[in-house]
DNA sequence: CTTGGAAAGTCAACAAGGCTGACTTAAAAT
DNA sequence: ATTTTAAGTCAGCCTTGTTGACTTTCCAAG
């Protein structure tokens, strides 16, 4: 923690590493995450679903045909937690679970037309805010935003994040 | 939604506003927020406290003497939710609640030495990750990170965020 | 001085969504 | 044939959010 205050002897400006700046970054994450989830949350109320359902819909849409095990690793929750959410989505006809071809133990998950519809509704709401923020901040700010977020992830999370990259979606 | 794909006629590069880029931003927020909370969460386990306790400690530390009403507005939860958390922190001697001078209905909240100690422990853990991420990404990336986060906030949240700015803390 | 309303706190009940632990079934791998 | 893996289920618990109803305290306006 030497020179964390940035007032030391390094000529290079490290003022962006002061405790005050870091604290503000923490607070920015807190307030921004609330905005980030606010719009989908409002929509989900009408469906008696929660954030957990949204996450499942998002990542199944993102990687159609993914297995339950893979989804568990991405979401970082227990099998029981995910199962509760998945069961209701399957019962309601938003998600389809099909037995694996090669390995019949696996279940491959995909969205039904109704599932795609809700996912799009949620995604549109969340993306609208994101787009406005991106547009307001500009491309260079967005690049920085993405760099810092990626650096904040745990290595495992970053691996999952990068595996999602550039998929045909 | 016109030209959201960025393949249209605008000569200006709007590739950072493609649906794919926005989706990646959403996923980056999700994975990064998990990293963001991971370290404090581990510490809180030892104290039988949760994230809600951490948030209360953080903002009381940030604005010593703040009132319950102000804290409610910042945290965006109900009085009952906050009260449960606050009560346990007061009972355990981490937070002090004192009757207001001018308005004796108000309670002014501040951290006790023990409260300061835990807040520092949590803050140090969270700040360490933040500092590493900032350092890895560099000052310009950090500026962009902050710009985008601020643009994502709801106006009310942004107001609270900016009121916290540059306090003597 | 009385009264209306704001601030704070409390009690009860409930829901979402995490968790652990124990257990079953089916199929793949050894 | 046995072990391991993938999936699913049941039961129970915790945290943290919610509503609604209610009390106490106290400022401020009529």
Short mmCIF file of C-alpha atoms (C1' of nucleotides) in Angstrom, two decimals:
data_model
loop_
_atom_site.label_atom_id
_atom_site.label_comp_id
_atom_site.label_asym_id
_atom_site.label_seq_id
_atom_site.Cartn_x
_atom_site.Cartn_y
_atom_site.Cartn_z
CA UNK A 1 0.00 0.00 0.00
CA UNK A 2 3.02 2.26 -0.25
CA UNK A 3 2.19 5.56 -1.88
CA UNK A 4 -1.46 4.65 -2.24
CA UNK A 5 -2.28 8.24 -1.53
CA UNK A 6 -0.48 9.33 -4.63
CA UNK A 7 1.33 12.09 -2.80
CA UNK A 8 4.66 10.35 -2.82
CA UNK A 9 7.74 10.51 -4.92
CA UNK A 10 6.61 8.90 -8.17
CA UNK A 11 6.59 11.64 -10.74
CA UNK A 12 4.00 9.79 -12.76
CA UNK A 13 0.50 10.94 -11.82
CA UNK A 14 -1.08 8.23 -9.74
CA UNK A 15 -3.86 10.45 -8.52
CA UNK A 16 -6.41 8.04 -9.96
CA UNK A 17 -5.28 5.50 -7.37
CA UNK A 18 -6.03 7.60 -4.29
CA UNK A 19 -8.29 6.11 -1.67
CA UNK A 20 -10.81 8.80 -2.46
CA UNK A 21 -10.89 7.86 -6.14
CA UNK A 22 -11.19 4.17 -5.32
CA UNK A 23 -13.99 4.84 -2.88
CA UNK A 24 -15.82 6.81 -5.51
CA UNK A 25 -15.38 3.95 -7.94
CA UNK A 26 -16.92 1.58 -5.41
CA UNK A 27 -19.86 3.87 -4.92
CA UNK A 28 -20.26 4.33 -8.67
CA UNK A 29 -20.47 0.55 -9.05
CA UNK A 30 -23.13 0.39 -6.37
CA UNK A 31 -25.35 3.11 -7.80
CA UNK A 32 -24.83 2.07 -11.41
CA UNK A 33 -25.71 -1.53 -10.74
CA UNK A 34 -29.00 -0.40 -9.31
CA UNK A 35 -29.74 1.47 -12.51
CA UNK A 36 -28.54 -1.49 -14.51
CA UNK A 37 -31.15 -3.82 -13.01
CA UNK A 38 -33.99 -1.35 -12.52
CA UNK A 39 -35.68 -1.57 -15.93
CA UNK A 40 -35.76 -5.37 -16.26
CA UNK A 41 -36.90 -5.64 -12.64
CA UNK A 42 -39.96 -3.56 -13.41
CA UNK A 43 -40.90 -5.80 -16.33
CA UNK A 44 -40.32 -8.98 -14.35
CA UNK A 45 -42.86 -7.90 -11.76
CA UNK A 46 -45.64 -8.37 -14.30
CA UNK A 47 -44.56 -11.97 -14.81
CA UNK A 48 -43.99 -12.94 -11.19
CA UNK A 49 -40.39 -13.64 -12.11
CA UNK A 50 -37.25 -12.32 -10.50
CA UNK A 51 -33.72 -11.40 -11.41
CA UNK A 52 -32.68 -15.04 -11.31
CA UNK A 53 -35.13 -15.84 -14.10
CA UNK A 54 -33.77 -12.98 -16.13
CA UNK A 55 -30.21 -14.22 -15.79
CA UNK A 56 -31.21 -17.72 -16.85
CA UNK A 57 -33.09 -16.41 -19.88
CA UNK A 58 -30.18 -14.17 -20.83
CA UNK A 59 -27.51 -16.85 -20.80
CA UNK A 60 -29.65 -19.55 -22.37
CA UNK A 61 -30.42 -17.12 -25.16
CA UNK A 62 -26.77 -16.28 -25.41
CA UNK A 63 -25.65 -19.91 -25.69
CA UNK A 64 -28.56 -21.92 -27.04
CA UNK A 65 -28.23 -25.62 -26.36
CA UNK A 66 -26.03 -25.07 -23.32
CA UNK A 67 -26.11 -27.67 -20.57
CA UNK A 68 -27.27 -27.23 -16.99
CA UNK A 69 -23.73 -27.76 -15.71
CA UNK A 70 -22.39 -25.05 -17.93
CA UNK A 71 -25.10 -22.65 -16.86
CA UNK A 72 -24.33 -23.42 -13.22
CA UNK A 73 -20.70 -22.47 -13.76
CA UNK A 74 -21.63 -19.22 -15.48
CA UNK A 75 -24.20 -18.16 -12.92
CA UNK A 76 -22.19 -19.28 -9.93
CA UNK A 77 -25.13 -20.63 -7.95
CA UNK A 78 -26.06 -24.06 -6.66
CA UNK A 79 -27.89 -26.69 -8.64
CA UNK A 80 -30.87 -26.36 -6.32
CA UNK A 81 -31.11 -22.61 -6.78
CA UNK A 82 -30.93 -22.83 -10.55
CA UNK A 83 -33.31 -25.77 -10.68
CA UNK A 84 -36.05 -23.88 -8.92
CA UNK A 85 -35.84 -21.12 -11.51
CA UNK A 86 -35.43 -23.46 -14.47
CA UNK A 87 -38.37 -25.60 -13.44
CA UNK A 88 -40.76 -22.67 -13.45
CA UNK A 89 -39.46 -21.43 -16.80
CA UNK A 90 -39.91 -24.89 -18.33
CA UNK A 91 -43.38 -25.34 -16.80
CA UNK A 92 -44.40 -21.95 -18.15
CA UNK A 93 -43.15 -22.88 -21.60
CA UNK A 94 -40.33 -20.33 -21.89
CA UNK A 95 -37.45 -22.79 -21.79
CA UNK A 96 -37.09 -26.17 -23.45
CA UNK A 97 -34.94 -28.96 -22.03
CA UNK A 98 -33.87 -31.73 -24.37
CA UNK A 99 -31.87 -34.89 -23.68
CA UNK A 100 -28.35 -34.84 -25.10
CA UNK A 101 -27.52 -36.73 -28.29
CA UNK A 102 -24.09 -38.03 -27.41
CA UNK A 103 -24.43 -37.94 -23.65
CA UNK A 104 -27.97 -38.70 -22.64
CA UNK A 105 -27.33 -37.55 -19.06
CA UNK A 106 -27.07 -33.99 -20.23
CA UNK A 107 -29.99 -31.66 -20.79
CA UNK A 108 -29.64 -29.03 -23.46
CA UNK A 109 -31.47 -25.82 -22.76
CA UNK A 110 -32.98 -23.41 -25.26
CA UNK A 111 -35.64 -20.74 -25.37
CA UNK A 112 -39.07 -21.36 -26.86
CA UNK A 113 -40.68 -18.61 -28.97
CA UNK A 114 -42.34 -17.32 -25.81
CA UNK A 115 -39.01 -17.42 -24.03
CA UNK A 116 -37.37 -15.50 -26.83
CA UNK A 117 -40.14 -12.96 -26.63
CA UNK A 118 -39.66 -12.23 -22.92
CA UNK A 119 -35.89 -12.27 -23.24
CA UNK A 120 -36.12 -9.67 -25.97
CA UNK A 121 -38.42 -7.51 -23.90
CA UNK A 122 -36.00 -7.60 -20.96
CA UNK A 123 -32.96 -7.20 -23.15
CA UNK A 124 -34.47 -4.23 -24.98
CA UNK A 125 -35.14 -2.45 -21.72
CA UNK A 126 -31.68 -3.09 -20.32
CA UNK A 127 -29.96 -2.33 -23.60
CA UNK A 128 -31.78 0.97 -24.01
CA UNK A 129 -30.22 2.31 -20.83
CA UNK A 130 -26.87 0.88 -21.76
CA UNK A 131 -27.02 2.42 -25.21
CA UNK A 132 -27.89 5.82 -23.80
CA UNK A 133 -24.99 5.58 -21.36
CA UNK A 134 -22.58 4.44 -24.08
CA UNK A 135 -23.70 7.17 -26.42
CA UNK A 136 -23.39 9.83 -23.74
CA UNK A 137 -19.91 8.69 -22.72
CA UNK A 138 -18.48 7.97 -26.14
CA UNK A 139 -16.42 5.13 -27.60
CA UNK A 140 -13.21 5.78 -25.72
CA UNK A 141 -14.99 5.89 -22.38
CA UNK A 142 -16.74 2.65 -23.27
CA UNK A 143 -13.42 0.98 -24.02
CA UNK A 144 -12.14 2.06 -20.62
CA UNK A 145 -15.32 0.93 -18.93
CA UNK A 146 -14.92 -2.53 -20.40
CA UNK A 147 -11.24 -2.70 -19.50
CA UNK A 148 -11.80 -1.89 -15.85
CA UNK A 149 -14.77 -4.26 -15.52
CA UNK A 150 -12.80 -7.10 -17.03
CA UNK A 151 -9.91 -6.43 -14.66
CA UNK A 152 -12.30 -6.59 -11.70
CA UNK A 153 -13.52 -10.09 -12.49
CA UNK A 154 -12.26 -13.23 -10.83
CA UNK A 155 -10.21 -15.29 -13.29
CA UNK A 156 -12.93 -17.95 -13.52
CA UNK A 157 -15.57 -15.36 -14.20
CA UNK A 158 -13.36 -13.74 -16.81
CA UNK A 159 -12.93 -17.09 -18.51
CA UNK A 160 -16.68 -17.51 -18.79
CA UNK A 161 -17.01 -13.94 -19.96
CA UNK A 162 -14.47 -14.43 -22.70
CA UNK A 163 -15.98 -17.71 -23.80
CA UNK A 164 -19.19 -15.82 -24.46
CA UNK A 165 -17.33 -13.44 -26.73
CA UNK A 166 -18.21 -13.16 -30.39
CA UNK A 167 -20.69 -15.95 -30.40
CA UNK A 168 -23.12 -16.03 -33.31
CA UNK A 169 -25.84 -15.34 -30.72
CA UNK B 1 -33.33 1.51 -33.05
CA UNK B 2 -32.40 2.62 -36.56
CA UNK B 3 -28.87 1.63 -37.43
CA UNK B 4 -28.30 -0.02 -34.09
CA UNK B 5 -26.30 -2.60 -35.95
CA UNK B 6 -23.79 0.01 -36.92
CA UNK B 7 -23.68 -1.23 -40.51
CA UNK B 8 -25.64 1.67 -41.88
CA UNK B 9 -24.80 4.88 -43.60
CA UNK B 10 -23.36 6.99 -40.80
CA UNK B 11 -19.74 7.52 -41.62
CA UNK B 12 -18.93 8.02 -37.95
CA UNK B 13 -17.96 4.71 -36.35
CA UNK B 14 -20.81 3.66 -34.12
CA UNK B 15 -19.58 0.11 -33.85
CA UNK B 16 -19.44 0.49 -30.08
CA UNK B 17 -23.25 0.77 -30.09
CA UNK B 18 -23.96 -2.57 -31.76
CA UNK B 19 -26.27 -4.98 -29.98
CA UNK B 20 -23.32 -7.31 -29.58
CA UNK B 21 -21.23 -4.65 -27.85
CA UNK B 22 -24.11 -3.68 -25.60
CA UNK B 23 -24.75 -7.31 -24.70
CA UNK B 24 -21.12 -7.72 -23.80
CA UNK B 25 -21.31 -4.65 -21.65
CA UNK B 26 -24.26 -6.13 -19.81
CA UNK B 27 -22.41 -9.36 -19.22
CA UNK B 28 -19.30 -7.49 -18.11
CA UNK B 29 -21.39 -5.68 -15.50
CA UNK B 30 -22.77 -8.98 -14.26
CA UNK B 31 -19.42 -10.75 -13.91
CA UNK B 32 -17.60 -7.69 -12.59
CA UNK B 33 -20.19 -7.04 -9.91
CA UNK B 34 -19.68 -10.55 -8.64
CA UNK B 35 -15.97 -9.89 -8.34
CA UNK B 36 -16.71 -6.54 -6.76
CA UNK B 37 -18.64 -8.09 -3.86
CA UNK B 38 -16.69 -11.34 -3.50
CA UNK B 39 -13.95 -10.20 -1.11
CA UNK B 40 -16.12 -8.33 1.41
CA UNK B 41 -18.63 -11.19 1.32
CA UNK B 42 -15.96 -13.61 2.46
CA UNK B 43 -15.04 -11.40 5.40
CA UNK B 44 -18.67 -10.82 6.38
CA UNK B 45 -19.20 -14.57 6.78
CA UNK B 46 -16.96 -14.53 9.84
CA UNK B 47 -19.17 -11.90 11.45
CA UNK B 48 -22.57 -13.37 10.55
CA UNK B 49 -23.27 -10.18 8.66
CA UNK B 50 -24.39 -9.73 5.08
CA UNK B 51 -24.01 -7.31 2.23
CA UNK B 52 -26.68 -5.07 3.70
CA UNK B 53 -24.56 -4.57 6.81
CA UNK B 54 -21.56 -3.71 4.65
CA UNK B 55 -23.51 -1.08 2.74
CA UNK B 56 -24.74 0.51 5.94
CA UNK B 57 -21.23 0.61 7.40
CA UNK B 58 -19.84 2.06 4.18
CA UNK B 59 -22.25 4.95 3.89
CA UNK B 60 -22.31 5.77 7.60
CA UNK B 61 -18.53 5.91 7.48
CA UNK B 62 -18.72 8.06 4.38
CA UNK B 63 -21.12 10.58 5.92
CA UNK B 64 -20.71 10.45 9.68
CA UNK B 65 -23.68 11.89 11.53
CA UNK B 66 -26.06 11.18 8.67
CA UNK B 67 -29.70 10.60 9.51
CA UNK B 68 -31.69 7.43 9.02
CA UNK B 69 -33.87 9.11 6.39
CA UNK B 70 -30.85 10.15 4.38
CA UNK B 71 -29.41 6.66 4.57
CA UNK B 72 -32.73 5.25 3.40
CA UNK B 73 -32.66 7.47 0.34
CA UNK B 74 -29.09 6.47 -0.48
CA UNK B 75 -29.61 2.76 -0.01
CA UNK B 76 -33.01 2.70 -1.67
CA UNK B 77 -34.56 0.18 0.70
CA UNK B 78 -37.45 0.35 3.11
CA UNK B 79 -37.23 1.64 6.65
CA UNK B 80 -37.98 -1.84 7.94
CA UNK B 81 -35.18 -3.43 5.96
CA UNK B 82 -32.64 -0.89 7.06
CA UNK B 83 -33.84 -0.97 10.63
CA UNK B 84 -33.22 -4.69 10.98
CA UNK B 85 -29.64 -4.24 9.83
CA UNK B 86 -29.09 -1.09 11.85
CA UNK B 87 -30.46 -2.64 15.01
CA UNK B 88 -27.99 -5.52 14.91
CA UNK B 89 -25.09 -3.16 14.20
CA UNK B 90 -26.10 -0.95 17.13
CA UNK B 91 -26.62 -3.92 19.45
CA UNK B 92 -23.20 -5.26 18.50
CA UNK B 93 -21.61 -1.90 19.21
CA UNK B 94 -20.48 -1.06 15.68
CA UNK B 95 -22.86 1.83 15.10
CA UNK B 96 -23.91 4.63 17.39
CA UNK B 97 -27.27 6.32 17.12
CA UNK B 98 -27.63 9.70 18.78
CA UNK B 99 -30.65 11.94 19.08
CA UNK B 100 -30.50 15.08 16.95
CA UNK B 101 -29.67 18.45 18.48
CA UNK B 102 -32.08 20.65 16.57
CA UNK B 103 -34.61 18.01 15.66
CA UNK B 104 -34.77 15.43 18.37
CA UNK B 105 -36.78 13.06 16.20
CA UNK B 106 -33.79 12.47 14.03
CA UNK B 107 -31.14 9.94 14.81
CA UNK B 108 -27.61 10.69 13.76
CA UNK B 109 -25.57 7.64 12.89
CA UNK B 110 -21.86 7.16 13.26
CA UNK B 111 -19.40 4.31 13.58
CA UNK B 112 -17.85 3.30 16.88
CA UNK B 113 -14.18 2.35 16.97
CA UNK B 114 -15.22 -1.27 16.43
CA UNK B 115 -17.40 -0.19 13.53
CA UNK B 116 -14.55 1.74 12.00
CA UNK B 117 -12.36 -1.30 12.37
CA UNK B 118 -14.71 -3.62 10.46
CA UNK B 119 -15.46 -0.99 7.86
CA UNK B 120 -11.75 -0.60 7.23
CA UNK B 121 -11.28 -4.33 6.92
CA UNK B 122 -14.08 -4.58 4.36
CA UNK B 123 -13.01 -1.44 2.57
CA UNK B 124 -9.40 -2.60 2.36
CA UNK B 125 -10.45 -5.87 0.76
CA UNK B 126 -12.72 -4.22 -1.76
CA UNK B 127 -10.29 -1.42 -2.50
CA UNK B 128 -7.43 -3.82 -3.12
CA UNK B 129 -9.27 -5.41 -6.03
CA UNK B 130 -10.36 -2.04 -7.29
CA UNK B 131 -6.82 -0.69 -7.10
CA UNK B 132 -5.45 -3.67 -9.03
CA UNK B 133 -8.10 -3.22 -11.69
CA UNK B 134 -7.46 0.54 -11.93
CA UNK B 135 -3.74 0.04 -12.13
CA UNK B 136 -4.06 -2.63 -14.82
CA UNK B 137 -6.41 -0.52 -16.92
CA UNK B 138 -4.72 2.85 -16.50
CA UNK B 139 -6.00 6.35 -15.79
CA UNK B 140 -7.77 6.97 -19.07
CA UNK B 141 -9.67 3.70 -18.85
CA UNK B 142 -10.66 4.59 -15.30
CA UNK B 143 -12.02 7.94 -16.45
CA UNK B 144 -14.13 6.15 -19.06
CA UNK B 145 -15.26 3.58 -16.54
CA UNK B 146 -16.52 6.32 -14.26
CA UNK B 147 -18.22 8.20 -17.09
CA UNK B 148 -20.21 5.20 -18.25
CA UNK B 149 -21.21 4.16 -14.74
CA UNK B 150 -22.43 7.65 -13.96
CA UNK B 151 -24.45 7.72 -17.17
CA UNK B 152 -26.10 4.43 -16.20
CA UNK B 153 -27.46 5.72 -12.91
CA UNK B 154 -30.99 6.91 -12.37
CA UNK B 155 -31.04 10.68 -11.85
CA UNK B 156 -31.91 10.29 -8.16
CA UNK B 157 -29.08 7.86 -7.64
CA UNK B 158 -26.71 10.15 -9.48
CA UNK B 159 -27.73 13.00 -7.21
CA UNK B 160 -26.85 10.96 -4.14
CA UNK B 161 -23.63 9.86 -5.78
CA UNK B 162 -22.59 13.42 -6.48
CA UNK B 163 -23.53 14.61 -3.02
CA UNK B 164 -21.01 12.12 -1.68
CA UNK B 165 -18.32 13.69 -3.81
CA UNK B 166 -15.30 15.25 -2.24
CA UNK B 167 -16.50 14.94 1.31
CA UNK B 168 -13.89 15.26 4.00
CA UNK B 169 -14.73 11.59 4.91
"C1'" DC C 1 -52.59 25.35 23.03
"C1'" DT C 2 -54.11 22.08 20.11
"C1'" DT C 3 -53.63 19.48 16.29
"C1'" DG C 4 -51.68 17.77 11.93
"C1'" DG C 5 -48.03 15.57 10.02
"C1'" DA C 6 -43.18 14.18 9.68
"C1'" DA C 7 -39.45 11.14 11.57
"C1'" DA C 8 -38.36 7.15 13.73
"C1'" DG C 9 -39.09 2.76 15.33
"C1'" DT C 10 -41.60 -1.80 15.94
"C1'" DC C 11 -44.36 -6.08 15.00
"C1'" DA C 12 -46.08 -9.48 11.87
"C1'" DA C 13 -46.20 -11.80 7.72
"C1'" DC C 14 -44.50 -12.88 3.37
"C1'" DA C 15 -41.45 -13.73 -1.01
"C1'" DA C 16 -37.23 -14.23 -3.74
"C1'" DG C 17 -33.29 -16.39 -4.02
"C1'" DG C 18 -29.26 -17.77 -1.98
"C1'" DC C 19 -27.38 -21.94 0.91
"C1'" DT C 20 -26.49 -27.09 2.89
"C1'" DG C 21 -27.43 -31.92 3.19
"C1'" DA C 22 -29.29 -36.19 1.75
"C1'" DC C 23 -30.96 -38.88 -1.77
"C1'" DT C 24 -32.46 -40.95 -6.50
"C1'" DT C 25 -32.04 -42.02 -11.34
"C1'" DA C 26 -29.71 -42.63 -15.53
"C1'" DA C 27 -25.82 -43.00 -18.19
"C1'" DA C 28 -21.02 -42.70 -19.09
"C1'" DA C 29 -16.35 -44.06 -17.91
"C1'" DT C 30 -13.13 -46.99 -15.84
"C1'" DA D 1 -19.04 -54.58 -12.37
"C1'" DT D 2 -18.05 -50.49 -10.15
"C1'" DT D 3 -17.36 -45.71 -9.85
"C1'" DT D 4 -18.24 -41.23 -11.35
"C1'" DT D 5 -20.91 -37.72 -13.44
"C1'" DA D 6 -25.24 -35.01 -14.77
"C1'" DA D 7 -29.48 -33.98 -13.46
"C1'" DG D 8 -33.15 -33.54 -10.51
"C1'" DT D 9 -35.76 -33.52 -5.99
"C1'" DC D 10 -37.08 -32.82 -1.06
"C1'" DA D 11 -36.52 -30.51 3.22
"C1'" DG D 12 -35.00 -26.86 5.81
"C1'" DC D 13 -32.49 -22.71 6.74
"C1'" DC D 14 -30.76 -17.67 6.12
"C1'" DT D 15 -30.53 -12.93 4.31
"C1'" DT D 16 -32.71 -9.27 2.63
"C1'" DG D 17 -36.11 -7.32 0.33
"C1'" DT D 18 -41.39 -6.26 0.54
"C1'" DT D 19 -46.48 -4.47 2.72
"C1'" DG D 20 -49.40 -3.08 6.19
"C1'" DA D 21 -50.62 -1.52 10.66
"C1'" DC D 22 -49.35 0.79 14.57
"C1'" DT D 23 -46.95 3.76 18.30
"C1'" DT D 24 -44.06 7.41 20.02
"C1'" DT D 25 -41.92 11.66 19.63
"C1'" DC D 26 -41.79 16.16 18.39
"C1'" DC D 27 -41.89 20.23 15.17
"C1'" DA D 28 -44.78 23.68 13.29
"C1'" DA D 29 -48.96 25.85 11.81
"C1'" DG D 30 -53.51 27.17 12.92
#
